[in-house]
Coordinates of C-alpha atoms and ligand atoms in Angstrom, one line a residue:
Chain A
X1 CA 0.0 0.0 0.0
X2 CA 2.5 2.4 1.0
X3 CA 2.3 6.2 0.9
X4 CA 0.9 6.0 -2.2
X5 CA -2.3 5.1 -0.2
X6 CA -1.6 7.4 2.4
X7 CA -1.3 10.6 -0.4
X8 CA -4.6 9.3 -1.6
X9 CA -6.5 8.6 1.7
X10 CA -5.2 12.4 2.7
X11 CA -6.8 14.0 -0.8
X12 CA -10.0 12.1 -0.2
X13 CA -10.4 13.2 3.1
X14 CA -9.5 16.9 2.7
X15 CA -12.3 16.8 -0.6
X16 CA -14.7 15.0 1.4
X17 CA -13.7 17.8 4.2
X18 CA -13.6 15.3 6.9
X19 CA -11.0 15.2 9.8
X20 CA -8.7 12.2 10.0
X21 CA -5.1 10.8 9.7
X22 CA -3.6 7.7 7.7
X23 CA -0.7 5.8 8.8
X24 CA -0.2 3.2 6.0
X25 CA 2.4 0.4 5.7
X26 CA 3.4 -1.7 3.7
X27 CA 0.6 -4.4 3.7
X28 CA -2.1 -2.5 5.7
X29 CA -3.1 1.0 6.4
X30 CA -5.0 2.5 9.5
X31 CA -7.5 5.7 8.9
X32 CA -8.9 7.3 11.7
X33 CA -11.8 9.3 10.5
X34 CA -15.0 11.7 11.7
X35 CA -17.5 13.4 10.2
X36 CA -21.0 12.9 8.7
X37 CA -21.8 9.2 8.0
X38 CA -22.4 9.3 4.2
X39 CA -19.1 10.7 3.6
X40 CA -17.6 8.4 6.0
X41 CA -19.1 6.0 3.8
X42 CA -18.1 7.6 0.4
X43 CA -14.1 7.8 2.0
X44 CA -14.7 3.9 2.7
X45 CA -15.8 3.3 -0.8
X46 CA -12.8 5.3 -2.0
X47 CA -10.2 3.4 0.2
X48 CA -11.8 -0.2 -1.5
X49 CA -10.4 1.4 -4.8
X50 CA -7.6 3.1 -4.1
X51 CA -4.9 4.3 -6.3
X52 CA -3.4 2.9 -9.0
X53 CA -0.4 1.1 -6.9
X54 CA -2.1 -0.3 -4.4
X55 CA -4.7 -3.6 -4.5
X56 CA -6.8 -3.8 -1.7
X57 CA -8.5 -6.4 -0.7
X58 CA -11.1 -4.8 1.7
X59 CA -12.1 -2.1 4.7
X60 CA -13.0 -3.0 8.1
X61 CA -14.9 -0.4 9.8
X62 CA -14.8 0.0 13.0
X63 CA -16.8 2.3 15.5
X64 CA -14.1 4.9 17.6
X65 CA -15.1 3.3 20.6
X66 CA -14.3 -0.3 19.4
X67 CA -11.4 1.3 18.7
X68 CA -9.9 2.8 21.9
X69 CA -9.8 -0.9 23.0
X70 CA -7.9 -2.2 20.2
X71 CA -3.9 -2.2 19.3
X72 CA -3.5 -0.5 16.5
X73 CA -2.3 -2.7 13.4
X74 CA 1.5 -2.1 12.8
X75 CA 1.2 -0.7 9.6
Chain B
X1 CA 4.6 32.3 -32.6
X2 CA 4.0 29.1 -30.4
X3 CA 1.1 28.8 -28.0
X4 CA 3.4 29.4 -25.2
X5 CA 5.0 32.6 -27.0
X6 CA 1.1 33.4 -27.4
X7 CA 0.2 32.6 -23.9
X8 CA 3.1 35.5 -23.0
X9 CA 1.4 37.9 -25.7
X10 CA -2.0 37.5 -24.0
X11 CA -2.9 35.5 -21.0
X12 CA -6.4 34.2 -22.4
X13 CA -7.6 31.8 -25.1
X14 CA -10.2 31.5 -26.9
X15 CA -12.4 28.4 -26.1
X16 CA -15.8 29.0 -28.2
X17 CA -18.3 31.2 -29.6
X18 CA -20.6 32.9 -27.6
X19 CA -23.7 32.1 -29.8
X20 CA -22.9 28.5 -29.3
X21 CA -23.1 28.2 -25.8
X22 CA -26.6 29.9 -24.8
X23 CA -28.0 30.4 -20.9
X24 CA -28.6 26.4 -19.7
X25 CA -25.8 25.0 -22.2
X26 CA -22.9 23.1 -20.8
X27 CA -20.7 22.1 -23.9
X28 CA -16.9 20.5 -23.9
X29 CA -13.5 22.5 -24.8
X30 CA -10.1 22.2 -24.5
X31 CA -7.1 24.0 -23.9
X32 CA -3.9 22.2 -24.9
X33 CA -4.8 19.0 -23.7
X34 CA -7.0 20.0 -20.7
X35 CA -10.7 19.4 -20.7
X36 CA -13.1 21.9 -19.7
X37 CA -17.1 22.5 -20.0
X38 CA -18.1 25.5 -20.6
X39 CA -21.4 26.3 -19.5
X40 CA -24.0 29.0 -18.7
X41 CA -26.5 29.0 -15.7
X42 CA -30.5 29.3 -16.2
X43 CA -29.6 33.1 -15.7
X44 CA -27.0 32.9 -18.0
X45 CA -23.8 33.3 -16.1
X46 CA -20.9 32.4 -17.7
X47 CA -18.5 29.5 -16.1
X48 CA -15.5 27.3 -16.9
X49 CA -14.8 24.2 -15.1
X50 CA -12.4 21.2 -15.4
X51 CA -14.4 18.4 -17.5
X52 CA -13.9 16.0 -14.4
X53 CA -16.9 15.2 -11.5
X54 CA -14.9 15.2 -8.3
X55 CA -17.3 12.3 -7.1
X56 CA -16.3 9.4 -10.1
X57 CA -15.2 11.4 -12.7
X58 CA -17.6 12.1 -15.0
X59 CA -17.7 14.2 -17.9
X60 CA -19.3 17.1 -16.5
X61 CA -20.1 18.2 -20.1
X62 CA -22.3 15.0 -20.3
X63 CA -24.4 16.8 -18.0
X64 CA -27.0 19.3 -17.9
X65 CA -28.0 22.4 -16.4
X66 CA -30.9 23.1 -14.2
X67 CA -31.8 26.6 -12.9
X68 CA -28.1 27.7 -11.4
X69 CA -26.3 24.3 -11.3
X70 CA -24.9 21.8 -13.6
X71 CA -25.9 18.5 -12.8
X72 CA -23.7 15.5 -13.6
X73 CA -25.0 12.7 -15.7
X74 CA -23.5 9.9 -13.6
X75 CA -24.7 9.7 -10.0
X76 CA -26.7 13.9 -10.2
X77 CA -24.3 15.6 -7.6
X78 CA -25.0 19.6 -8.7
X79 CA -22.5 21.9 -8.8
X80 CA -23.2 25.3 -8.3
X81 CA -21.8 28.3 -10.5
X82 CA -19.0 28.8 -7.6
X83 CA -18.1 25.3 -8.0
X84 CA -19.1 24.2 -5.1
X85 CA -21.3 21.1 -4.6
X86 CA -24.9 22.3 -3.9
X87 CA -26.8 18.6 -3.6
X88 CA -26.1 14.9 -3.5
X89 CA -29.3 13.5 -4.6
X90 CA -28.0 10.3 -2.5
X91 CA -27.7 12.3 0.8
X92 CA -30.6 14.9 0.2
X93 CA -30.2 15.8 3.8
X94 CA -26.5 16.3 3.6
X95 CA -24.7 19.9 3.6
X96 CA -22.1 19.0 0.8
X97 CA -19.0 20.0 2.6
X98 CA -17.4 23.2 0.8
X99 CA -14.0 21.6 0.5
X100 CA -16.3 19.1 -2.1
X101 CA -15.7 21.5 -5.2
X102 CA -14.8 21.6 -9.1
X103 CA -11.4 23.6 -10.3
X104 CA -13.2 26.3 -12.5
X105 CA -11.0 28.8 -14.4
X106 CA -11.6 32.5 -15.3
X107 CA -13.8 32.9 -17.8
X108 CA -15.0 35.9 -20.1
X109 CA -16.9 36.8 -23.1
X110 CA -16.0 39.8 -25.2
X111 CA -17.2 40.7 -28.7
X112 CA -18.7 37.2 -29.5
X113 CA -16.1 35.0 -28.5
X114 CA -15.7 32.9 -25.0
X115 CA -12.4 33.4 -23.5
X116 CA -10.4 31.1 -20.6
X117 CA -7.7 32.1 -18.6
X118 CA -5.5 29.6 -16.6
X119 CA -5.4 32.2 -13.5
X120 CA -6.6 35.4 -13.0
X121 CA -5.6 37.6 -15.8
X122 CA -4.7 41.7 -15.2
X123 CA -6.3 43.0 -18.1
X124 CA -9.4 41.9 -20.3
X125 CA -9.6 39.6 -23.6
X126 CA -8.6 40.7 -26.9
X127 CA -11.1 43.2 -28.2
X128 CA -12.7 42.4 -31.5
X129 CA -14.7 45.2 -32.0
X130 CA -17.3 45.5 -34.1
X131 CA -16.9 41.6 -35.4
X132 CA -19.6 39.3 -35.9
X133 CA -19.1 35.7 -35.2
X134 CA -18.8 33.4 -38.0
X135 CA -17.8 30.1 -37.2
X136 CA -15.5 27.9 -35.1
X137 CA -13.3 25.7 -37.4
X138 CA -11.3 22.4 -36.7
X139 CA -7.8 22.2 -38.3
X140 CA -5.9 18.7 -37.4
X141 CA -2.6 21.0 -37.4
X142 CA -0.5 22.1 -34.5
X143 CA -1.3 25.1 -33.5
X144 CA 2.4 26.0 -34.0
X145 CA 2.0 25.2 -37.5
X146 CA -0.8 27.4 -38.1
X147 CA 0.5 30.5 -36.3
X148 CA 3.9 30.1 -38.8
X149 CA 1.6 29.8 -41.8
X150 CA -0.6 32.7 -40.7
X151 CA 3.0 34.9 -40.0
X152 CA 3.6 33.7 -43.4
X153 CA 0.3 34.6 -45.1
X154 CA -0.9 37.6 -43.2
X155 CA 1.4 38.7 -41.4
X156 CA 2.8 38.7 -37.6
X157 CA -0.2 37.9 -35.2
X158 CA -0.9 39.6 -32.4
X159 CA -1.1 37.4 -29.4
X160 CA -3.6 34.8 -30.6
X161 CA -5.6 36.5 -33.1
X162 CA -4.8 37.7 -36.4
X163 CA -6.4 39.6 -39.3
X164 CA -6.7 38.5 -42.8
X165 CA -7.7 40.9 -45.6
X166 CA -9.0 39.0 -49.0
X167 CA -11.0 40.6 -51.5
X168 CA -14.0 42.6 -50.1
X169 CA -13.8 40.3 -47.2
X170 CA -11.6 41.0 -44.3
X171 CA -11.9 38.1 -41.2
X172 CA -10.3 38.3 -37.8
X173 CA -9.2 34.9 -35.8
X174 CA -8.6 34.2 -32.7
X175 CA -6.7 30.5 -32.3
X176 CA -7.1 28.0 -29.5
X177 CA -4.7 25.0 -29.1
X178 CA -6.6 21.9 -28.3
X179 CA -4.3 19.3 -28.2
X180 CA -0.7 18.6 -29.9
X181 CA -2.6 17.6 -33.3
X182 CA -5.3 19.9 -33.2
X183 CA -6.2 23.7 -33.6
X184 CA -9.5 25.5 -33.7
X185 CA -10.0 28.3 -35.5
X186 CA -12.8 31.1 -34.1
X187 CA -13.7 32.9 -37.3
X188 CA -15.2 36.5 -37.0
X189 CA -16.3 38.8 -39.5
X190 CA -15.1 42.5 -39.7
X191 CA -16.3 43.2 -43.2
X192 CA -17.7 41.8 -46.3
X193 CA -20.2 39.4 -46.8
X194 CA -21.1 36.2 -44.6
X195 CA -21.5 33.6 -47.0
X196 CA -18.1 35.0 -49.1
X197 CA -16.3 35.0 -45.9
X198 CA -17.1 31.4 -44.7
X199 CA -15.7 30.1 -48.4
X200 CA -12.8 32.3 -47.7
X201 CA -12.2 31.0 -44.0
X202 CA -13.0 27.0 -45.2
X203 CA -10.4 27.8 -48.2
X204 CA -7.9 29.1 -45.8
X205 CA -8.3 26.5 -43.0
X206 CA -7.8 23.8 -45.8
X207 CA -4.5 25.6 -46.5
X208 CA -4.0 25.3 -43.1
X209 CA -4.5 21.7 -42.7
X210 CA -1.8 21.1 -45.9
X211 CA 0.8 23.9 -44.5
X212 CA 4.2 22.2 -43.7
X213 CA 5.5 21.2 -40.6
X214 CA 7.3 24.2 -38.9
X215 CA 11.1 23.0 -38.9
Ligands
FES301 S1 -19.5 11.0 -11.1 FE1 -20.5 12.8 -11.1 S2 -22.1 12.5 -9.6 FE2 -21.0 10.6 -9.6

């Protein structure tokens, strides 16, 4: 995935206008992200595309507060 | 005089012809390789965007325009004259955030023709004063080639346009680089009559079309 991921995870989320950060590896990529769900939703369908570099095989949502419990994936 | 020379000489191109882009028209252009619509409101306010929905892409110029927005063909996001997104039919209770917007370019019309500008430009369009419209013609030439074959013919152009005297008919042009390959010529009329001066402007872009590459 790489930072080519990461470059297009940032554009999509300052189009969509929603706050958020990506840390992506390698093999995997983290997004934290908040804002109204439909866009939350249209950033998701973006990140199951991707750019040209990267093949992904799919997005697991998971809720913020899900989330303060888990580790992170290294990315 | 290449299209960058030109670009130096005058900081906006010509992209169409007024008549053919009236209030609630969206119709394609380009500008040396980039695509743009050009398109009116209901109201008749004059914008250029890039040819690209920011949602999946879309032509924009596919589109259509209702009231003050042109709505894209693909999904029907609208995006107001100020190129910002005004409705996602999708989400019809979602405030389209403003960072959800379409590059647009400066934009002017003056004496018939449409002009684009890649940023804002400190003074206004080429005047063609007191020219009527003719036509907008299609040469598969360079534009490089055309300007050298114009400098050749006419005389030295004057930014993008030029001026060509034949018979009763005199005709001013104003040149817009599409892509590498092509050129289109905006044809107005300064004097003489209409139907001589199309013959004279279809011989000349023919002449055009043959004119030798510039070395
Ligand atoms: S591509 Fe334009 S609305 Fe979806």
């Amino acid at each position: 995935m790489g930072e080519a991921f990461g470059a297009f995870v940032e554009a999509r989320l300052a189009r969509l206008g929603l706050a958020g950060s990506v840390q992506a590896g390698a093999s995997s990529a983290w997004v934290d992200v908040s804002g109204p769900a439909p866009l939350v939703d249209m950033l998701e369908v973006a990140c199951l595309l991707g750019p040209i570099e990267s093949l992904v095989d799919g997005v697991e949502l998971i809720s913020m507060a899900e989330a303060s419990n888990l580790q992170k994936p290294e990315p | 005089m290449t299209p960058s020379a030109a670009a130096a000489a005058s900081p906006w191109w010509p992209v169409a012809l007024a008549v053919d882009v009236p209030a609630g028209v969206a119709v394609p252009a380009s500008l040396d390789g980039d695509d743009v619509v050009v398109w009116r409101t209901a109201k008749g306010e004059l914008r250029i965007f890039a040819d690209r929905c920011p949602h999946r892409g879309m032509r924009l110029s596919f589109g259509f325009v209702r009231d003050e927005t042109l709505v894209c063909l693909y999904h029907g996001w609208r995006w107001r004259a100020d190129g910002g997104c005004a409705l996602i039919p999708a989400h019809p209770d979602l405030a389209p955030p403003p960072s959800l917007c379409v590059p647009s370019y400066p934009a002017a019309e003056a004496d018939g023709l449409i002009w684009m500008a890649a940023t804002i430009p400190g003074r206004p369009p080429p005047a063609m004063t007191g020219c009527t419209p003719l036509a907008s013609l299609v040469v598969d030439r360079p534009a490089a080639v055309i300007a050298a074959a114009i400098a050749a013919a006419w005389g030295a152009m004057d930014g993008v346009c030029a001026r060509l005297a034949e018979g009763d008919v005199v005709l001013r042009m104003a040149i817009q680089p599409v892509h590498a390959e092509r050129t289109m010529l905006h044809v107005l009329l300064a004097e003489g009559d209409p139907l001589v001066a199309i013959g004279v402007a279809e011989a000349w872009r023919d002449r055009f079309e043959a004119a030798e590459p510039v070395p």
